Structures are given as C-alpha cells and as structure tokens.
PDB file of C-alpha atoms in Angstrom:
ATOM      1  CA  UNK A  22      29.530 115.828  81.637  1.00  0.00           C
ATOM      2  CA  UNK A  23      29.347 117.252  78.241  1.00  0.00           C
ATOM      3  CA  UNK A  24      30.961 115.764  75.403  1.00  0.00           C
ATOM      4  CA  UNK A  25      32.912 119.241  74.980  1.00  0.00           C
ATOM      5  CA  UNK A  26      33.769 119.074  78.328  1.00  0.00           C
ATOM      6  CA  UNK A  27      35.228 115.578  78.169  1.00  0.00           C
ATOM      7  CA  UNK A  28      36.648 116.204  74.814  1.00  0.00           C
ATOM      8  CA  UNK A  29      38.552 119.403  76.343  1.00  0.00           C
ATOM      9  CA  UNK A  30      39.657 117.177  79.843  1.00  0.00           C
ATOM     10  CA  UNK A  31      41.045 114.375  77.386  1.00  0.00           C
ATOM     11  CA  UNK A  32      43.318 117.153  75.049  1.00  0.00           C
ATOM     12  CA  UNK A  33      44.463 118.647  78.481  1.00  0.00           C
ATOM     13  CA  UNK A  34      45.496 115.658  79.658  1.00  0.00           C
ATOM     14  CA  UNK A  35      47.205 114.936  76.352  1.00  0.00           C
ATOM     15  CA  UNK A  36      48.926 117.946  76.701  1.00  0.00           C
ATOM     16  CA  UNK A  37      50.697 117.272  80.265  1.00  0.00           C
ATOM     17  CA  UNK A  38      51.335 114.040  79.115  1.00  0.00           C
ATOM     18  CA  UNK A  39      53.358 115.002  76.253  1.00  0.00           C
ATOM     19  CA  UNK A  40      55.133 117.816  78.454  1.00  0.00           C
ATOM     20  CA  UNK A  41      55.981 115.124  80.933  1.00  0.00           C
ATOM     21  CA  UNK A  42      57.350 113.272  78.378  1.00  0.00           C
ATOM     22  CA  UNK A  43      59.398 116.357  77.096  1.00  0.00           C
ATOM     23  CA  UNK A  44      60.953 116.507  80.697  1.00  0.00           C
ATOM     24  CA  UNK A  45      61.545 112.863  81.010  1.00  0.00           C
ATOM     25  CA  UNK A  46      63.620 112.648  77.595  1.00  0.00           C
ATOM     26  CA  UNK A  47      65.522 115.795  78.519  1.00  0.00           C
ATOM     27  CA  UNK A  48      66.448 113.815  81.707  1.00  0.00           C
ATOM     28  CA  UNK A  49      66.989 110.775  80.408  1.00  0.00           C
ATOM     29  CA  UNK A  50      69.486 112.962  77.851  1.00  0.00           C
ATOM     30  CA  UNK A  51      71.134 113.932  80.738  1.00  0.00           C
ATOM     31  CA  UNK A  52      71.777 111.162  82.639  1.00  0.00           C
ATOM     32  CA  UNK A  53      73.167 109.594  79.342  1.00  0.00           C
ATOM     33  CA  UNK A  54      75.584 112.138  79.029  1.00  0.00           C
ATOM     34  CA  UNK A  55      76.701 111.603  82.795  1.00  0.00           C
ATOM     35  CA  UNK A  56      77.187 108.106  82.369  1.00  0.00           C
ATOM     36  CA  UNK A  57      79.467 108.948  79.072  1.00  0.00           C
ATOM     37  CA  UNK A  58      81.595 111.125  81.246  1.00  0.00           C
ATOM     38  CA  UNK A  59      81.420 108.603  84.189  1.00  0.00           C
ATOM     39  CA  UNK A  60      82.661 105.852  81.989  1.00  0.00           C
ATOM     40  CA  UNK A  61      85.611 108.268  80.720  1.00  0.00           C
ATOM     41  CA  UNK A  62      86.748 109.110  83.786  1.00  0.00           C
ATOM     42  CA  UNK A  63      86.756 105.707  84.858  1.00  0.00           C
ATOM     43  CA  UNK A  64      88.656 104.448  82.188  1.00  0.00           C
ATOM     44  CA  UNK A  65      90.867 107.149  82.943  1.00  0.00           C
ATOM     45  CA  UNK A  66      91.311 105.927  86.598  1.00  0.00           C
ATOM     46  CA  UNK A  67      91.877 102.548  85.165  1.00  0.00           C
ATOM     47  CA  UNK A  68      94.641 103.890  82.874  1.00  0.00           C
ATOM     48  CA  UNK A  69      96.606 105.438  85.761  1.00  0.00           C
ATOM     49  CA  UNK A  70      96.054 102.669  88.312  1.00  0.00           C
ATOM     50  CA  UNK A  71      97.621 100.598  85.444  1.00  0.00           C
ATOM     51  CA  UNK A  72     100.283 103.543  84.718  1.00  0.00           C
ATOM     52  CA  UNK A  73     101.211 103.695  88.425  1.00  0.00           C
ATOM     53  CA  UNK A  74     101.338  99.708  88.599  1.00  0.00           C
ATOM     54  CA  UNK A  75     103.964  99.816  86.387  1.00  0.00           C
ATOM     55  CA  UNK A  76     106.283 102.311  87.748  1.00  0.00           C
ATOM     56  CA  UNK A  77     105.502 100.329  91.025  1.00  0.00           C
ATOM     57  CA  UNK A  78     107.299  97.326  89.664  1.00  0.00           C
ATOM     58  CA  UNK A  79     109.995  99.564  88.389  1.00  0.00           C
ATOM     59  CA  UNK A  80     110.544 101.147  91.860  1.00  0.00           C
ATOM     60  CA  UNK A  81     110.312  97.743  92.956  1.00  0.00           C
ATOM     61  CA  UNK A  82     113.278  96.627  90.386  1.00  0.00           C
ATOM     62  CA  UNK A  83     115.206  99.332  91.422  1.00  0.00           C
ATOM     63  CA  UNK A  84     114.883  98.708  95.319  1.00  0.00           C
ATOM     64  CA  UNK A  85     116.135  95.170  94.728  1.00  0.00           C
ATOM     65  CA  UNK A  86     119.049  96.720  92.637  1.00  0.00           C
ATOM     66  CA  UNK A  87     119.599  98.636  95.132  1.00  0.00           C
ATOM     67  CA  UNK A  88     121.824  95.862  97.581  1.00  0.00           C
ATOM     68  CA  UNK A  89     124.042  94.782  94.161  1.00  0.00           C
ATOM     69  CA  UNK A  90     127.369  95.936  94.393  1.00  0.00           C
ATOM     70  CA  UNK A  91     126.644  99.332  95.991  1.00  0.00           C
ATOM     71  CA  UNK A  92     128.955  98.718  99.312  1.00  0.00           C
ATOM     72  CA  UNK A  93     131.767 100.890  98.326  1.00  0.00           C
ATOM     73  CA  UNK A  94     129.339 103.718  96.812  1.00  0.00           C
ATOM     74  CA  UNK A  95     128.721 106.755  98.829  1.00  0.00           C
ATOM     75  CA  UNK A  96     124.899 106.845 100.051  1.00  0.00           C
ATOM     76  CA  UNK A  97     124.495 110.519  97.963  1.00  0.00           C
ATOM     77  CA  UNK A  98     126.237 108.315  95.019  1.00  0.00           C
ATOM     78  CA  UNK A  99     123.914 105.304  95.551  1.00  0.00           C
ATOM     79  CA  UNK A 100     120.911 107.678  96.309  1.00  0.00           C
ATOM     80  CA  UNK A 101     121.317 109.231  92.705  1.00  0.00           C
ATOM     81  CA  UNK A 102     122.270 106.288  90.781  1.00  0.00           C
ATOM     82  CA  UNK A 103     118.913 104.422  92.204  1.00  0.00           C
ATOM     83  CA  UNK A 104     116.893 107.734  90.764  1.00  0.00           C
ATOM     84  CA  UNK A 105     118.557 107.659  87.850  1.00  0.00           C
ATOM     85  CA  UNK A 106     117.630 104.101  87.156  1.00  0.00           C
ATOM     86  CA  UNK A 107     113.991 104.544  88.189  1.00  0.00           C
ATOM     87  CA  UNK A 108     114.128 107.663  86.113  1.00  0.00           C
ATOM     88  CA  UNK A 109     115.020 105.688  82.975  1.00  0.00           C
ATOM     89  CA  UNK A 110     112.548 102.978  83.972  1.00  0.00           C
ATOM     90  CA  UNK A 111     109.457 105.132  83.861  1.00  0.00           C
ATOM     91  CA  UNK A 112     111.026 106.588  80.563  1.00  0.00           C
ATOM     92  CA  UNK A 113     111.355 103.002  79.170  1.00  0.00           C
ATOM     93  CA  UNK A 114     107.443 102.240  80.595  1.00  0.00           C
ATOM     94  CA  UNK A 115     106.213 105.393  79.485  1.00  0.00           C
ATOM     95  CA  UNK A 116     107.208 104.638  75.988  1.00  0.00           C
ATOM     96  CA  UNK A 117     105.607 101.299  76.250  1.00  0.00           C
ATOM     97  CA  UNK A 118     102.804 102.469  77.111  1.00  0.00           C
ATOM     98  CA  UNK A 119     102.951 105.327  74.216  1.00  0.00           C
ATOM     99  CA  UNK A 120     103.213 102.270  71.710  1.00  0.00           C
ATOM    100  CA  UNK A 121     100.365 100.368  73.186  1.00  0.00           C
ATOM    101  CA  UNK A 122      97.873 102.963  72.909  1.00  0.00           C
ATOM    102  CA  UNK A 123      98.569 103.596  69.271  1.00  0.00           C
TER     103      UNK A 123
END
C-alpha cells in the first residue's frame, strides 16, 4: 500500500472516530438529562411520601380522639366532627410544610 493510501486510510478512520465521539457525546447528554429528570421525580416522590406520612399521623391522631367523650354524639355528627378535625390537622401540617420549604 502506498503512503498516500495509508494516509487516506488514517484520515478515514479518524473521521469515523470523530463521528462516533459526537454520537456518544449526544447520547451522554441525553442520559444526563434523563438522570436529572429521574432525580427530580425521586425528590418529588420523597416529598409526597413525607406529606402523606404527616397526613397519616394526623389521621391516626384524629382516630384516637374519636373515642374521647363522643358517646352522646350521633354517628353522623361524630363523623363530621372527625372530618373537621382531620381537615384542621391537614391544613396545619400544610402550613408547616410551606414554612419548612422557605
């Protein structure tokens, strides 16, 4: 093989490597974006879990209060009272969460 042929071969392979590098760089950039999106989703889900855990605590507390001095209240009134207490707890928890995020 002549020197010119070898040089052409080297140039062709170099061009192929450059193209492959560009393709891999694009793929890398896409994977980085996907990773950031997944991390954001994970953080969001952790936040939702935390919120739900707080609401569950409030619900458990409300249910524990259900048995205190409610023997004279009708079941409909008792249910409405419990729902109101739960709503109050949830609102208070939401306020605390907003303050914590600041």
